Coordinates of C-alpha atoms in Angstrom, one line a residue:
M42 CA 12.1 -34.3 40.1
R43 CA 13.0 -34.5 36.4
P44 CA 16.0 -32.4 35.3
F45 CA 14.7 -29.4 33.3
G46 CA 15.9 -29.2 29.6
W47 CA 18.3 -32.2 29.5
A48 CA 15.5 -34.7 28.6
K49 CA 14.7 -32.7 25.5
L50 CA 18.3 -32.1 24.5
R51 CA 19.3 -35.8 24.8
P52 CA 17.5 -37.0 21.6
S53 CA 19.0 -34.2 19.5
M54 CA 22.5 -34.9 20.9
H55 CA 22.1 -38.6 20.1
I56 CA 21.1 -37.8 16.5
W57 CA 24.1 -35.4 16.1
K58 CA 26.6 -38.0 17.4
S59 CA 25.2 -40.9 15.3
S60 CA 24.8 -39.0 12.0
I61 CA 27.7 -39.6 9.6
R62 CA 26.7 -36.6 7.5
Y63 CA 26.9 -34.1 10.5
R64 CA 30.1 -35.6 11.9
W65 CA 31.9 -35.3 8.5
M66 CA 30.6 -31.8 8.0
L67 CA 31.7 -30.7 11.5
L68 CA 35.2 -32.1 11.1
L69 CA 35.7 -30.6 7.7
F70 CA 34.4 -27.2 8.8
L71 CA 36.7 -27.1 11.8
F72 CA 39.9 -28.0 9.9
S73 CA 39.3 -25.8 6.9
L74 CA 37.4 -22.8 8.2
T75 CA 38.8 -22.2 11.7
P76 CA 42.3 -20.9 10.7
L77 CA 40.8 -18.9 7.8
I78 CA 38.2 -17.2 10.0
V79 CA 40.7 -16.3 12.7
M80 CA 43.2 -14.7 10.3
G81 CA 40.4 -13.0 8.3
T82 CA 38.8 -11.6 11.5
L83 CA 42.1 -10.2 12.7
S84 CA 43.0 -8.7 9.3
Y85 CA 39.6 -7.1 8.9
S86 CA 39.6 -5.6 12.4
I87 CA 43.0 -4.1 12.1
S88 CA 42.4 -2.6 8.7
K89 CA 39.0 -1.2 9.8
S90 CA 40.4 0.4 12.9
T91 CA 43.2 2.1 11.0
I92 CA 40.9 3.4 8.3
N93 CA 38.4 4.7 10.8
E94 CA 41.1 6.7 12.7
K95 CA 42.5 8.2 9.5
V96 CA 39.1 9.1 8.1
T97 CA 37.9 10.6 11.4
E98 CA 40.9 12.9 11.5
Y99 CA 40.5 13.8 7.8
S100 CA 36.8 14.5 8.3
E101 CA 37.3 16.7 11.3
Q102 CA 39.9 18.8 9.4
L103 CA 37.6 19.2 6.4
L104 CA 34.7 20.2 8.6
K105 CA 36.7 22.8 10.5
Q106 CA 38.2 24.2 7.3
T107 CA 34.7 24.4 5.7
A108 CA 33.2 26.1 8.7
D109 CA 36.1 28.6 8.9
N110 CA 35.8 29.4 5.2
I111 CA 32.1 30.1 5.5
D112 CA 32.5 32.2 8.6
T113 CA 35.2 34.3 6.9
R114 CA 33.0 34.8 3.8
L115 CA 29.9 35.7 5.9
G116 CA 32.1 38.2 7.8
I117 CA 33.0 39.8 4.5
Y118 CA 29.3 40.2 3.6
K119 CA 28.6 41.8 7.0
D120 CA 31.4 44.3 6.4
L121 CA 30.0 45.1 2.9
M122 CA 26.6 45.6 4.5
M123 CA 28.1 48.1 7.0
Q124 CA 29.6 50.0 4.1
V125 CA 26.1 50.4 2.7
V126 CA 24.2 51.3 5.8
N127 CA 26.9 53.7 7.1
N128 CA 27.1 55.6 3.8
N129 CA 25.6 59.1 4.4
E130 CA 24.7 59.6 0.8
I131 CA 22.8 56.3 0.5
V132 CA 21.0 56.8 3.9
G133 CA 20.0 60.3 2.8
M134 CA 18.6 59.1 -0.5
L135 CA 16.7 56.3 1.2
R136 CA 15.1 58.6 3.8
K137 CA 14.1 61.1 1.1
M138 CA 12.5 58.4 -1.1
D139 CA 10.7 56.8 1.9
R140 CA 9.0 60.1 2.8
T141 CA 6.9 59.6 -0.3
G142 CA 3.2 59.5 1.0
P143 CA 1.2 56.4 1.1
A144 CA -0.8 57.5 -1.9
K145 CA 2.3 57.3 -4.0
P146 CA 3.4 54.0 -5.7
Y147 CA 4.6 51.1 -3.5
D148 CA 7.7 50.5 -5.7
I149 CA 10.4 53.2 -5.8
D150 CA 13.7 53.3 -7.5
S151 CA 16.4 55.8 -8.2
L152 CA 19.2 55.8 -10.8
S153 CA 21.5 57.6 -8.5
L154 CA 21.0 55.0 -5.7
T155 CA 21.5 52.1 -8.2
T156 CA 24.7 53.7 -9.4
K157 CA 26.0 54.3 -5.9
L158 CA 25.3 50.7 -4.9
S159 CA 26.8 49.2 -8.0
T160 CA 30.1 51.0 -7.2
I161 CA 30.2 49.5 -3.7
V162 CA 29.2 45.9 -4.5
A163 CA 31.1 45.7 -7.9
I164 CA 34.2 44.4 -6.2
N165 CA 32.3 41.3 -4.8
Q166 CA 30.8 39.0 -7.5
D167 CA 29.0 37.0 -4.8
I168 CA 26.4 39.7 -4.4
Q169 CA 23.3 39.2 -6.5
S170 CA 21.3 42.3 -5.5
I171 CA 20.5 44.7 -2.7
S172 CA 17.1 46.1 -1.8
F173 CA 15.5 48.3 0.9
L174 CA 12.2 47.7 2.6
S175 CA 10.0 49.9 4.8
E176 CA 6.5 49.6 6.1
N177 CA 5.3 51.7 3.0
H178 CA 7.7 51.0 0.2
Y179 CA 9.9 48.6 -1.7
I180 CA 13.0 50.6 -2.8
K181 CA 15.0 49.0 -5.7
G182 CA 18.7 48.7 -5.3
I183 CA 20.5 46.9 -8.1
Y184 CA 17.8 44.5 -9.3
R185 CA 14.1 44.5 -8.5
W186 CA 12.4 41.4 -6.9
K187 CA 9.7 40.0 -9.2
D188 CA 7.5 39.1 -6.2
R189 CA 7.5 42.1 -3.8
T190 CA 4.1 42.3 -2.3
P191 CA 3.8 43.4 1.4
S192 CA 3.1 39.8 2.4
E193 CA 6.2 38.6 0.7
V194 CA 8.5 41.2 2.3
S195 CA 6.9 41.0 5.8
G196 CA 9.5 38.4 7.0
F197 CA 12.4 40.8 6.2
L198 CA 10.6 43.7 7.9
S199 CA 10.8 41.6 11.2
T200 CA 14.5 42.7 11.2
L201 CA 13.2 46.1 12.6
E202 CA 12.6 44.2 15.8
D203 CA 16.3 43.2 16.1
G204 CA 17.7 46.6 16.7
S205 CA 21.2 46.9 15.3
N206 CA 21.7 43.2 14.9
F207 CA 22.2 41.3 11.7
R208 CA 19.6 38.8 10.6
W209 CA 20.4 35.9 8.2
F210 CA 17.7 34.4 6.0
P211 CA 18.1 30.9 4.5
T212 CA 18.4 30.1 0.8
R213 CA 15.3 30.7 -1.4
F214 CA 14.6 30.7 -5.2
N215 CA 14.1 34.3 -6.3
T216 CA 13.5 36.1 -9.6
Y217 CA 15.1 39.4 -10.4
V218 CA 14.0 41.7 -13.1
D219 CA 15.2 44.9 -14.8
S220 CA 14.3 46.8 -17.9
L221 CA 16.1 44.2 -20.2
N222 CA 15.7 40.7 -18.8
S223 CA 15.1 38.6 -15.7
Q224 CA 17.2 36.1 -13.7
N225 CA 16.1 33.1 -11.6
V226 CA 18.7 32.2 -8.9
Y227 CA 19.0 30.7 -5.5
V228 CA 20.1 33.3 -2.9
F229 CA 20.4 33.6 0.8
S230 CA 20.1 37.0 2.4
L231 CA 21.6 39.3 5.1
A232 CA 19.3 42.0 6.5
K233 CA 20.0 44.9 8.8
Q234 CA 18.1 47.9 10.0
I235 CA 19.4 51.4 8.9
Y236 CA 20.2 54.1 11.4
K237 CA 20.8 57.8 11.0
T238 CA 24.5 58.5 11.1
S239 CA 24.0 61.7 13.0
D240 CA 22.2 60.5 16.1
D241 CA 22.1 56.6 15.6
S242 CA 18.3 56.7 15.6
P243 CA 16.4 54.1 13.4
V244 CA 14.9 55.3 10.1
G245 CA 12.5 52.4 9.7
I246 CA 14.2 50.9 6.6
V247 CA 15.8 47.5 6.3
A248 CA 18.6 46.8 3.9
V249 CA 18.5 43.3 2.4
L250 CA 21.7 41.9 0.8
D251 CA 21.0 38.9 -1.5
I252 CA 24.0 36.6 -2.0
R253 CA 24.2 33.8 -4.6
G254 CA 23.5 30.4 -3.1
E255 CA 26.3 28.8 -5.2
V256 CA 28.8 30.5 -2.8
L257 CA 28.1 28.1 0.1
K258 CA 28.2 25.1 -2.3
E259 CA 31.5 26.2 -3.8
L260 CA 33.0 26.7 -0.3
G261 CA 32.0 23.2 0.7
S262 CA 33.4 21.7 -2.5
S263 CA 36.7 23.5 -2.3
A264 CA 37.2 22.3 1.3
T265 CA 36.5 18.7 0.5
N266 CA 38.5 18.9 -2.8
N267 CA 35.4 17.7 -4.7
N268 CA 35.6 14.4 -2.8
R269 CA 32.3 12.7 -3.8
D270 CA 32.6 10.3 -0.9
I271 CA 32.0 13.1 1.6
Q272 CA 28.7 15.0 1.4
S273 CA 28.8 18.5 2.8
F274 CA 25.9 20.9 3.3
V275 CA 24.6 23.7 5.5
I276 CA 21.4 24.0 7.6
D277 CA 20.0 26.8 9.7
G278 CA 19.1 26.7 13.4
H279 CA 15.6 25.3 12.6
G280 CA 16.9 22.4 10.5
Q281 CA 16.1 24.0 7.1
I282 CA 18.6 23.2 4.4
V283 CA 20.5 26.3 3.3
S284 CA 23.0 24.8 0.9
Y285 CA 23.0 21.3 -0.7
S286 CA 24.5 19.6 -3.7
D287 CA 21.0 19.0 -5.2
D288 CA 19.2 22.4 -5.4
R289 CA 15.9 20.6 -5.2
M290 CA 16.5 19.9 -1.5
I291 CA 17.1 23.6 -0.6
G292 CA 14.4 24.8 1.7
H293 CA 13.5 21.3 2.9
N294 CA 14.1 20.0 6.4
V295 CA 17.2 18.1 7.2
S296 CA 15.0 15.2 8.4
E297 CA 14.4 14.5 4.7
V298 CA 18.1 13.8 4.3
L299 CA 19.1 12.3 7.7
G300 CA 15.7 11.3 9.1
A301 CA 14.1 12.3 12.4
K302 CA 16.9 10.7 14.4
G303 CA 19.5 12.7 12.6
Y304 CA 17.5 15.9 13.1
D305 CA 17.3 15.3 16.9
Q306 CA 21.0 14.4 17.1
I307 CA 22.0 17.7 15.5
L308 CA 19.5 20.3 16.7
R309 CA 18.5 19.0 20.1
S310 CA 21.9 17.8 21.4
G311 CA 22.9 21.4 22.5
Q312 CA 26.5 20.8 21.3
M313 CA 28.4 23.1 19.0
E314 CA 30.4 20.3 17.4
R315 CA 29.8 16.6 17.4
R316 CA 30.3 13.3 15.6
F317 CA 27.8 10.4 15.7
P318 CA 26.9 7.3 13.7
L319 CA 23.4 7.2 12.0
D320 CA 21.4 4.4 10.4
Y321 CA 19.0 5.9 7.8
K322 CA 17.1 4.1 5.0
G323 CA 19.3 1.0 5.4
K324 CA 22.5 2.9 5.1
N325 CA 25.1 3.3 7.9
L326 CA 26.3 6.9 8.0
I327 CA 28.9 8.8 10.0
V328 CA 27.8 12.4 10.6
D329 CA 30.0 15.3 11.7
Y330 CA 28.7 18.8 12.3
K331 CA 30.0 22.1 13.5
A332 CA 28.1 25.3 14.3
L333 CA 29.2 28.6 12.7
Q334 CA 30.4 31.5 14.7
T335 CA 28.7 34.2 12.5
N336 CA 25.1 33.0 12.9
D337 CA 23.1 29.9 14.0
W338 CA 23.9 28.0 10.8
I339 CA 25.5 24.5 11.0
V340 CA 27.9 22.8 8.6
V341 CA 27.2 19.1 8.2
N342 CA 29.5 16.4 6.7
V343 CA 28.2 12.9 6.0
I344 CA 30.3 9.9 5.1
S345 CA 28.8 6.5 4.2
E346 CA 30.4 3.6 6.1
S347 CA 30.2 1.5 2.8
V348 CA 32.6 4.1 1.3
L349 CA 34.7 4.5 4.5
Y350 CA 35.4 0.8 4.8
K351 CA 35.6 0.1 1.1
D352 CA 39.1 -1.3 1.2
S353 CA 38.5 -3.4 4.3
N354 CA 35.3 -4.7 2.8
R355 CA 37.2 -5.9 -0.2
L356 CA 39.5 -7.9 2.2
L357 CA 36.4 -9.3 3.9
Q358 CA 34.9 -10.3 0.5
L359 CA 38.1 -12.1 -0.4
I360 CA 37.9 -14.0 2.9
C361 CA 34.3 -14.8 2.4
I362 CA 35.0 -16.2 -1.1
I363 CA 37.7 -18.5 0.2
A364 CA 35.5 -19.5 3.0
L365 CA 32.7 -20.2 0.6
I366 CA 34.9 -22.4 -1.5
C367 CA 35.9 -24.4 1.6
I368 CA 32.3 -24.7 2.6
V369 CA 31.3 -26.0 -0.9
F370 CA 34.1 -28.5 -0.8
S371 CA 33.2 -29.7 2.7
I372 CA 29.5 -30.0 1.8
A373 CA 30.2 -31.9 -1.4
T374 CA 32.5 -34.3 0.5
A375 CA 29.9 -34.8 3.2
I376 CA 27.1 -35.4 0.6
V377 CA 29.2 -38.1 -1.2
L378 CA 29.9 -39.9 2.0
A379 CA 26.4 -39.7 3.5
N380 CA 24.3 -39.9 0.4
S381 CA 23.5 -43.5 0.8
I382 CA 21.9 -42.8 4.1
S383 CA 20.2 -39.4 3.4
H384 CA 18.8 -40.3 0.0
P385 CA 16.0 -42.7 1.2
I386 CA 15.0 -40.2 3.9
L387 CA 14.8 -37.3 1.4
K388 CA 12.8 -39.5 -0.9
M389 CA 10.3 -40.3 1.9
I390 CA 10.0 -36.6 2.7
R391 CA 9.1 -35.8 -0.9
L392 CA 6.5 -38.5 -1.0
M393 CA 5.0 -37.3 2.2
R394 CA 4.7 -33.7 0.8
Q395 CA 2.9 -35.1 -2.2
V396 CA 0.5 -36.9 0.0
M397 CA 0.0 -33.6 2.0
S398 CA -0.9 -31.9 -1.3
G399 CA -3.6 -34.5 -2.0
D400 CA -1.8 -37.0 -4.3
L401 CA -2.6 -40.4 -2.8
A402 CA -1.3 -42.4 -5.8
V403 CA 2.4 -42.1 -4.8
R404 CA 4.2 -45.2 -3.5
F405 CA 7.6 -45.8 -2.1
K406 CA 9.7 -48.1 -4.3
V407 CA 10.8 -50.9 -2.0
K408 CA 14.1 -52.6 -2.8
K409 CA 15.0 -56.2 -2.0
R410 CA 17.6 -55.4 0.6
S411 CA 14.9 -55.3 3.3
D412 CA 16.6 -52.8 5.6
E413 CA 14.9 -50.3 7.9
F414 CA 14.1 -48.0 5.0
D415 CA 12.3 -50.8 3.1
I416 CA 10.2 -51.6 6.2
L417 CA 9.4 -47.9 6.6
G418 CA 8.5 -47.7 2.9
S419 CA 6.1 -50.7 3.1
N420 CA 4.3 -49.2 6.1
F421 CA 4.1 -45.9 4.3
N422 CA 2.5 -47.5 1.2
Y423 CA 0.0 -49.4 3.4
M424 CA -0.9 -46.2 5.2
V425 CA -1.5 -44.2 2.0
A426 CA -3.5 -46.9 0.4
R427 CA -5.7 -47.1 3.5
I428 CA -6.2 -43.4 3.6
D429 CA -7.2 -43.4 -0.1
E430 CA -9.7 -46.2 0.5
L431 CA -11.3 -44.4 3.5
L432 CA -11.6 -41.1 1.5
K433 CA -13.4 -42.8 -1.4
T434 CA -15.8 -44.4 1.1
V435 CA -16.5 -41.0 2.7
Y436 CA -17.0 -39.4 -0.7
E437 CA -19.5 -42.0 -1.8
E438 CA -21.4 -41.7 1.4
Q439 CA -21.5 -37.9 1.1
N440 CA -22.7 -38.1 -2.5
H441 CA -25.5 -40.5 -1.5
K442 CA -26.5 -38.2 1.3
R443 CA -26.5 -35.2 -1.0
T444 CA -28.8 -37.0 -3.5
A445 CA -31.2 -38.0 -0.8
E446 CA -31.3 -34.5 0.6
L447 CA -32.0 -33.1 -2.8
K448 CA -34.8 -35.5 -3.5
A449 CA -36.3 -34.8 0.0
L450 CA -36.2 -31.1 -0.6
Q451 CA -37.8 -31.4 -4.1
A452 CA -40.6 -33.6 -2.5
Q453 CA -41.5 -30.7 -0.2
I454 CA -43.0 -28.6 -3.0
N455 CA -46.6 -27.9 -1.9
P456 CA -49.0 -30.2 -4.0
H457 CA -52.1 -28.1 -3.1
F458 CA -51.6 -25.9 -6.2
L459 CA -52.1 -29.0 -8.5
Y460 CA -55.2 -30.1 -6.6
N461 CA -56.8 -26.6 -6.7
T462 CA -56.1 -26.2 -10.4
L463 CA -57.7 -29.5 -11.3
D464 CA -60.8 -28.5 -9.3
I465 CA -61.1 -25.1 -11.1
I466 CA -60.8 -26.9 -14.5
K467 CA -63.8 -29.1 -13.5
W468 CA -66.0 -26.1 -12.6
T469 CA -64.9 -24.0 -15.5
A470 CA -65.8 -26.8 -17.9
L471 CA -69.3 -27.0 -16.4
I472 CA -70.1 -23.3 -16.3
Q473 CA -68.5 -22.2 -19.7
K474 CA -68.3 -23.9 -23.0
A475 CA -65.0 -25.6 -22.1
N476 CA -62.8 -23.0 -24.0
H477 CA -61.1 -21.8 -20.8
A478 CA -60.9 -25.3 -19.5
A479 CA -59.1 -26.4 -22.6
E480 CA -56.6 -23.5 -22.3
M481 CA -56.0 -24.3 -18.6
V482 CA -55.5 -28.0 -19.4
S483 CA -52.9 -26.9 -22.0
L484 CA -51.1 -24.7 -19.6
L485 CA -51.1 -27.4 -16.9
S486 CA -49.8 -29.9 -19.4
R487 CA -46.9 -27.6 -20.3
L488 CA -46.2 -26.8 -16.7
L489 CA -46.1 -30.5 -15.7
R490 CA -43.9 -31.4 -18.7
I491 CA -41.3 -28.8 -17.6
S492 CA -41.6 -29.7 -13.9
L493 CA -41.2 -33.4 -14.4
G494 CA -38.8 -33.1 -17.3
K495 CA -36.5 -36.1 -17.8
G496 CA -35.6 -36.5 -14.1
E497 CA -32.8 -34.0 -14.4
E498 CA -32.0 -31.4 -11.7
T499 CA -31.6 -28.5 -14.2
V500 CA -33.4 -27.0 -17.2
T501 CA -32.6 -24.2 -19.6
V502 CA -33.4 -20.6 -18.6
E503 CA -35.9 -20.5 -21.4
E504 CA -37.8 -23.5 -20.1
E505 CA -37.8 -22.1 -16.5
I506 CA -39.3 -18.9 -17.8
E507 CA -41.9 -20.9 -19.8
H508 CA -42.8 -22.8 -16.6
V509 CA -43.5 -19.6 -14.6
Q510 CA -45.5 -18.2 -17.5
C511 CA -47.7 -21.3 -17.5
Y512 CA -48.1 -20.9 -13.7
L513 CA -49.2 -17.2 -14.1
G514 CA -51.6 -18.1 -16.8
I515 CA -53.3 -20.7 -14.6
Q516 CA -53.4 -18.3 -11.7
K517 CA -55.2 -15.7 -13.7
F518 CA -57.9 -18.2 -14.5
R519 CA -58.0 -19.4 -10.9
F520 CA -58.4 -16.1 -9.2
N521 CA -59.6 -14.0 -12.1
F522 CA -57.2 -11.2 -11.2
K523 CA -55.7 -8.4 -13.2
M524 CA -51.9 -8.2 -12.8
E525 CA -49.3 -6.5 -14.9
T526 CA -46.5 -9.0 -15.6
T527 CA -43.3 -8.1 -17.3
I528 CA -40.7 -10.6 -18.3
H529 CA -37.3 -9.7 -19.7
V530 CA -34.6 -12.3 -20.6
E531 CA -31.3 -11.6 -22.2
E532 CA -30.8 -13.6 -25.4
A533 CA -27.4 -14.7 -24.3
V534 CA -28.7 -16.6 -21.3
K535 CA -31.7 -18.4 -22.7
Q536 CA -29.9 -21.6 -23.4
L537 CA -27.9 -21.7 -20.1
R538 CA -28.8 -24.2 -17.5
T539 CA -30.5 -23.4 -14.2
P540 CA -32.0 -25.5 -11.3
K541 CA -35.6 -26.1 -12.2
L542 CA -38.7 -24.9 -10.2
I543 CA -36.9 -21.9 -8.6
L544 CA -39.1 -19.0 -10.0
Q545 CA -42.6 -20.5 -9.4
P546 CA -42.4 -20.6 -5.6
I547 CA -41.1 -17.0 -5.5
V548 CA -43.9 -15.8 -7.8
E549 CA -46.5 -17.8 -5.9
N550 CA -45.2 -16.2 -2.7
A551 CA -45.7 -12.7 -4.2
I552 CA -49.2 -13.4 -5.4
L553 CA -50.4 -14.9 -2.1
H554 CA -48.7 -12.5 0.3
A555 CA -47.6 -9.3 -1.4
F556 CA -50.9 -8.0 -2.8
T557 CA -53.7 -7.3 -0.2
D558 CA -55.0 -3.9 -1.4
P559 CA -57.8 -4.3 -4.0
G560 CA -57.3 -0.8 -5.3
Q561 CA -53.6 -1.2 -6.0
E562 CA -52.2 -1.7 -9.5
D563 CA -50.4 -5.0 -9.0
R564 CA -47.2 -5.5 -10.9
I565 CA -44.6 -8.3 -11.1
Q566 CA -41.4 -7.9 -13.0
I567 CA -39.1 -10.9 -13.8
T568 CA -35.7 -10.4 -15.4
C569 CA -32.8 -12.7 -16.2
A570 CA -29.3 -11.5 -17.3
R571 CA -25.6 -12.2 -16.9
G572 CA -24.4 -11.2 -13.4
T573 CA -21.5 -9.0 -12.7
D574 CA -19.5 -12.0 -11.4
G575 CA -19.9 -13.9 -14.7
G576 CA -22.9 -16.1 -13.6
I577 CA -26.7 -15.8 -14.1
R578 CA -28.9 -13.4 -12.0
F579 CA -32.7 -13.7 -11.8
E580 CA -34.7 -10.9 -10.2
V581 CA -38.4 -11.1 -9.2
S582 CA -39.8 -7.7 -8.2
D583 CA -43.3 -6.7 -7.0
N584 CA -44.9 -3.4 -5.8
G585 CA -46.8 -5.1 -3.0
K586 CA -46.9 -4.3 0.7
G587 CA -43.3 -5.4 1.4
M588 CA -42.1 -6.7 4.7
D589 CA -39.7 -5.9 7.5
P590 CA -36.0 -6.6 6.5
A591 CA -35.4 -8.8 9.6
Y592 CA -38.5 -10.9 8.8
A593 CA -37.4 -11.2 5.2
Q594 CA -34.1 -12.6 6.1
S595 CA -35.8 -15.1 8.5
L596 CA -37.6 -16.6 5.5
L597 CA -34.4 -18.1 4.3
K598 CA -33.8 -19.8 7.8
H599 CA -37.2 -21.6 8.1
Q600 CA -38.2 -19.1 10.8
E601 CA -41.3 -17.7 9.1
S602 CA -44.2 -16.9 11.4
G603 CA -48.0 -17.4 11.3
G604 CA -47.9 -20.8 9.5
K605 CA -47.5 -19.3 6.0
A606 CA -46.0 -21.5 3.4
G607 CA -44.0 -18.6 1.8
G608 CA -41.0 -19.0 4.0
I609 CA -40.8 -22.7 3.4
G610 CA -40.9 -22.2 -0.4
L611 CA -38.1 -19.6 -0.4
A612 CA -35.9 -21.7 2.0
N613 CA -36.5 -24.7 -0.1
V614 CA -35.4 -22.9 -3.3
D615 CA -32.4 -21.4 -1.6
E616 CA -31.3 -24.8 -0.2
R617 CA -31.7 -26.6 -3.5
I618 CA -29.6 -23.9 -5.3
K619 CA -26.8 -24.3 -2.7
L620 CA -26.9 -28.1 -3.0
I621 CA -26.7 -28.0 -6.8
S622 CA -24.5 -25.0 -7.4
G623 CA -22.6 -24.4 -4.1
K624 CA -22.8 -22.3 -1.0
A625 CA -21.6 -19.2 -2.8
Y626 CA -25.0 -19.0 -4.7
G627 CA -28.6 -18.7 -3.6
I628 CA -31.3 -16.1 -2.8
D629 CA -31.0 -12.5 -1.7
I630 CA -34.1 -10.6 -0.4
H631 CA -34.5 -6.9 -0.4
S632 CA -37.8 -5.6 0.9
E633 CA -39.2 -2.4 2.4
P634 CA -42.7 -2.0 3.9
D635 CA -45.3 -0.3 1.6
I636 CA -42.7 -0.2 -1.2
G637 CA -42.3 -3.7 -2.5
T638 CA -40.0 -6.7 -2.5
T639 CA -37.1 -7.7 -4.8
I640 CA -35.8 -11.3 -4.7
A641 CA -32.6 -12.0 -6.5
I642 CA -31.3 -15.4 -7.4
R643 CA -27.5 -15.8 -8.0
L644 CA -26.5 -18.8 -10.1
P645 CA -23.2 -20.0 -11.7
Y646 CA -22.6 -20.1 -15.4
L647 CA -23.9 -23.5 -16.5
E648 CA -23.9 -24.5 -20.2

């Protein structure tokens, strides 16, 4: 039994031991880099550990301070709300205004109520406005909401379902108006249902205290001492951002800041306070969060590891620079010592790549020292020369084969048309006064002149159109039929080259097989123009009986049925086009029964 793995490793180990380049590089790396790597690793680990401990302690203190500050401030707002809802005068005025019948206006305000509220909230500059909502009315407090439709205030009316509890609403962008101007500010809101002070029964009115959103941002900034390395923001229990340094993110989900993984770590962990690492958008982050005591909001602090370990990374960069200098020195030394051995090998590799790209003219320059590299180079030169010789032989054989195939395909053109035409000329000359015979002879002469040409494979588009016109003229004399023929050729393509004898078989196929109804108005339309791909496009269309699409495609595969010659002619033309122009060109057939047939010919741009 052969030992597994060792047989494959032995050749590579032999190369490693015998290579001067690798041995020198290994020794230099060991002596220059080992002490540096050991010292650098220890220094980096110690500095990183120390920084991590200090920053962790600092972040936890900041987070606790921020959460305590926000809890304290939210408690003040709750106390202020209690002053409003427990004020007998305010409650009385609200009950009286809300008794207004449904036929009265939806918006209600009172100068006395506004004055009373202004006195209460004047001592707190954080308050933007206070409003009161019921099922039938919007009662203005200090400022009026610009958008106060029933659908807009329905969320705040849900506070009626909470009994005497407070309900907090996340930050939103709101517009406040009065008789003089309007204000657009971000606010978060505190809502509470109002009860009668006499018997503690609900009156069906909700008080909404709107607080400037800048308050939360200022509390977070003051706790972090405006440290830009620590990002502090607030989210609610559903993950919606309540306060953020960029106001455009307010109202978005926290997953847009920390990703889905960060969202799950905060909102689905079930913990009130936690610290965890996070990889988001290629950045390594450290996230701390703490839930508030006042409501279900959460304070989140985010620190980037790139900032956290900035000092230790500088030490690592210094170590890497020194290591890089040592590596460069080692490599340069190894190259100088081993260059005489590696240079011939590298040169051989470059020559082989040139051969792989198709350049067979390269040769290895053999020196007179006749060592192993010279022997390898001589064998390489012989191999490349032999390959070049074989490729030329194959190319010549393929070229001869292509010429023979083209001549064979051209020889397949049905000669019966020429025989029948000559026979008609004879009978026409006997019956008539030879005028028609003379014209037919002229057409046939022009047709043969274009067909035979000078032995070339291509003619101009103008000559190909003239050839098919001669053919149509002869056919009209032959069968004495009435057919509307339309030919349109763009001026820009008349002098371009095209394979010859490609239109006549298609037109012949249409005349012989497309028109079978004597009462039909037969029409053939021939067009030639520049194609969308930059080439030439012929189209031959008829209004004949058409054919099944599957049968139409079989005509290009020599699979036509019934012994008709139409399929052979089309396949012949398609094959000749592909041999002359390439496989990307040829014939496309589009036909529908009882509608007609359109045959398109795609050709390259040949001048």
